[in-house]
Structure formats: C-alpha cells, structure tokens
PDB file of C-alpha atoms in Angstrom:
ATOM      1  CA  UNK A  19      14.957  31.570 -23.402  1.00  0.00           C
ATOM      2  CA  UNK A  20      13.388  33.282 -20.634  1.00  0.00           C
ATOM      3  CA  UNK A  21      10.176  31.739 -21.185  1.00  0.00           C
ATOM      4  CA  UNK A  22      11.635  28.403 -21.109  1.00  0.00           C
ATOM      5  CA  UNK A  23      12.990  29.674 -17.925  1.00  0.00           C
ATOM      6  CA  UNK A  24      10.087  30.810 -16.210  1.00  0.00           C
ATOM      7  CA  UNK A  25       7.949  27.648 -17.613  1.00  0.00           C
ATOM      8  CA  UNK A  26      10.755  25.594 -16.288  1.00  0.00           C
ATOM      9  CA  UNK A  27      10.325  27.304 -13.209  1.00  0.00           C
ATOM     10  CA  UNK A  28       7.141  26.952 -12.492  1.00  0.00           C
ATOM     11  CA  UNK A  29       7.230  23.642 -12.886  1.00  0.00           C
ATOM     12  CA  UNK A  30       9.755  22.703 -10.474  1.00  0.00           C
ATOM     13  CA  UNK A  31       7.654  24.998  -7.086  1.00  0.00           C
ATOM     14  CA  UNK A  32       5.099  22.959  -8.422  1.00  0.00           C
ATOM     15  CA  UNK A  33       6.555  19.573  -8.027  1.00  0.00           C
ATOM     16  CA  UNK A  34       8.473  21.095  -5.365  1.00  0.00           C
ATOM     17  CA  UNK A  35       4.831  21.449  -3.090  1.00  0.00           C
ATOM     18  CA  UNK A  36       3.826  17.977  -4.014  1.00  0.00           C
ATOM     19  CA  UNK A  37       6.553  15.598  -3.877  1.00  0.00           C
ATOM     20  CA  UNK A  38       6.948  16.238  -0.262  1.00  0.00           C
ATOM     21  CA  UNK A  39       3.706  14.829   0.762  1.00  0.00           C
ATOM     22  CA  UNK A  40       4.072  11.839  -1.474  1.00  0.00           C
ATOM     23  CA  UNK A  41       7.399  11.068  -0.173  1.00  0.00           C
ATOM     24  CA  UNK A  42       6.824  11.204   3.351  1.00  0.00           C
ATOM     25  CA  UNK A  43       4.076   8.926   3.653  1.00  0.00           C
ATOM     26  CA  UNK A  44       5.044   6.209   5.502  1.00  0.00           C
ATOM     27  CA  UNK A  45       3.261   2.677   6.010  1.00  0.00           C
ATOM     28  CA  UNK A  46       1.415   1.857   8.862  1.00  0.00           C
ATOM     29  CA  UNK A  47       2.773  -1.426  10.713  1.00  0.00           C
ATOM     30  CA  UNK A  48       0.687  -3.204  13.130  1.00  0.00           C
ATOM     31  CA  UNK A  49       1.365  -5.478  16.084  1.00  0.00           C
ATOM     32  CA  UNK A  50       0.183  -9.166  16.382  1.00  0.00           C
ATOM     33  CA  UNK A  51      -1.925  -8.267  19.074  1.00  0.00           C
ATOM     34  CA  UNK A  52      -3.678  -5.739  16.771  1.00  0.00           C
ATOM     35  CA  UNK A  53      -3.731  -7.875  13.996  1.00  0.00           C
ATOM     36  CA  UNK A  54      -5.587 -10.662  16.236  1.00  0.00           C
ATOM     37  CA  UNK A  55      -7.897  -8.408  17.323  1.00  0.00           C
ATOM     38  CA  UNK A  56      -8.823  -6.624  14.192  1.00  0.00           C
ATOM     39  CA  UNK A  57      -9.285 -10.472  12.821  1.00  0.00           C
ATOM     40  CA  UNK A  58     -11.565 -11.492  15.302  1.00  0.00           C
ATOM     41  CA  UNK A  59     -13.375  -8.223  15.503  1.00  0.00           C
ATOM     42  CA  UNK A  60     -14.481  -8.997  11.915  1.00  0.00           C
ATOM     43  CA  UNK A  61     -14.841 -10.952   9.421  1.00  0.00           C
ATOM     44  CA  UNK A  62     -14.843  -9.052   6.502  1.00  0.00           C
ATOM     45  CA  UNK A  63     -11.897  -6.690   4.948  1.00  0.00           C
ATOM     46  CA  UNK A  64     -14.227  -3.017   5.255  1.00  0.00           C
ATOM     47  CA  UNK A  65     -15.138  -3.897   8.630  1.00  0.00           C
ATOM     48  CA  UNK A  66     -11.836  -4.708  10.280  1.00  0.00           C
ATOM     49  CA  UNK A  67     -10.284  -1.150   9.380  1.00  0.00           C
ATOM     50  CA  UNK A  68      -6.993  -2.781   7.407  1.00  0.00           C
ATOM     51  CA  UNK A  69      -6.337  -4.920   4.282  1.00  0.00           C
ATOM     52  CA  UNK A  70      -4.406  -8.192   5.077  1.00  0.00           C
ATOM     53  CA  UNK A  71      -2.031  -8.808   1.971  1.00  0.00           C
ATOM     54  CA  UNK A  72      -0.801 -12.257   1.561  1.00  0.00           C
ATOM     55  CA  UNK A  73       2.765 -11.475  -0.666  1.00  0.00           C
ATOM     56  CA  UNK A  74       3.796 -15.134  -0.987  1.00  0.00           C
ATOM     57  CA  UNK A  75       4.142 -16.899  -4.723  1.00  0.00           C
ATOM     58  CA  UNK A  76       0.887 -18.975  -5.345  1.00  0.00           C
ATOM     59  CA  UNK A  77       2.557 -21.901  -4.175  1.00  0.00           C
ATOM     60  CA  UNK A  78       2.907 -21.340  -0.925  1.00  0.00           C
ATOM     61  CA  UNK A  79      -0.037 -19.288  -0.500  1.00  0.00           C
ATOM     62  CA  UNK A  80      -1.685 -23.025  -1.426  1.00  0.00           C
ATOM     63  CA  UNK A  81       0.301 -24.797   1.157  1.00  0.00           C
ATOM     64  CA  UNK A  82      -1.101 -22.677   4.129  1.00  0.00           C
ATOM     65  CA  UNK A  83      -2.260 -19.217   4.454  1.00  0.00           C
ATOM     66  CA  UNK A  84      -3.605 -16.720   7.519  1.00  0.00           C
ATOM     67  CA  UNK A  85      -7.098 -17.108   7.797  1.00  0.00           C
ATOM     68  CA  UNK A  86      -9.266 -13.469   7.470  1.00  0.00           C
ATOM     69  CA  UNK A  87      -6.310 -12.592   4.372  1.00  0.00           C
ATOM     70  CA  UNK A  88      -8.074 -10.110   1.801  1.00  0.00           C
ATOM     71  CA  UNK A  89      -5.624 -10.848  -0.831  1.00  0.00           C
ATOM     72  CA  UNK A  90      -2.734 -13.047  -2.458  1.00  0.00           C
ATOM     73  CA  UNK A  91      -0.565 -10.877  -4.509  1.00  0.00           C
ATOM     74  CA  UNK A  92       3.340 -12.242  -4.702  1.00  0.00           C
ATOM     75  CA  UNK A  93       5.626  -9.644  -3.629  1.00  0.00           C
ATOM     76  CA  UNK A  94       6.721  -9.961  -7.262  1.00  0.00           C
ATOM     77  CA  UNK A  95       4.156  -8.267  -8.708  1.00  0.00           C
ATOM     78  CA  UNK A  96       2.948  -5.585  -5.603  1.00  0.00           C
ATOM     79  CA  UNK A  97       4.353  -2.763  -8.295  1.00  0.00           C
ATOM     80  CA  UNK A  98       2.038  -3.790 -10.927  1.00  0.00           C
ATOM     81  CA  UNK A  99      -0.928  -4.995  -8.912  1.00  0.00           C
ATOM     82  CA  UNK A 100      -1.109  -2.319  -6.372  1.00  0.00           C
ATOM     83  CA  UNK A 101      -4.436  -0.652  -7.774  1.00  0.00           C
ATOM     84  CA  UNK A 102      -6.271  -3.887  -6.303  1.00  0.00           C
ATOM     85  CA  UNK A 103      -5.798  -2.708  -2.976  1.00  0.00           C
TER      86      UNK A 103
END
C-alpha cells in the first residue's frame, strides 16, 4: 500500500506542475484593424505572423469567404482537425 501511495503521489506533483501551464493559456484575439493590416502586409500565412481559420460548414465557406483565409475547417470538427494548424 505505501508504494501505491507514494507512486500515486508522485504522479499527482507531477501533473500538478504541468496542468497549470496548459490550462492557462489563453487565445490571442485580434482587432480588425490588425487583422487588415496583417492581410495586406502579406500574402502568405508564415509571413503575416497569424493563421486565419475559416470555421464555417463547406457551404457557406462556398458562398463567400475572407480573402488571405489559410484554412476552412467547420467549427464542427476544430477538435479533431486541430493538428492542421
């Protein structure tokens, strides 16, 4: 038992000194006035500093989009598709 303890220990600091910093990240929003400018600035994705993420279905993404976007990826699937950013 008081291996299982100590084990169980250990493994809870552990997680307890690396959750934090996962948790607390928080996304970065930017203004339309930043957005403009990184758009115009450049034309393509590594050069404007920022991804643009389309997260409309398909569909509408078809019917009219943001010009400069990076990706389409419908808020449906951002969990699954995530790596592609």
């Amino acid at each position: 038992m008081n291996r299982f303890s100590f084990s169980l220990s250990i493994v809870l600091l552990f997680l307890g000194c690396w959750l934090p910093s996962i948790v607390t990240a928080e996304p970065y929003l930017l203004t339309v006035q930043q957005l403009k400018a990184g758009l115009e600035k450049a034309s393509q994705s590594k050069q404007k500093g920022f991804v643009l993420v389309d997260v409309r279905s398909p569909d509408e993404h078809m019917s009219g989009f943001i010009p400069g976007t990076d990706f389409n990826i419908d808020f449906r699937e951002m969990q699954g598709r995530h790596q592609e950013l």
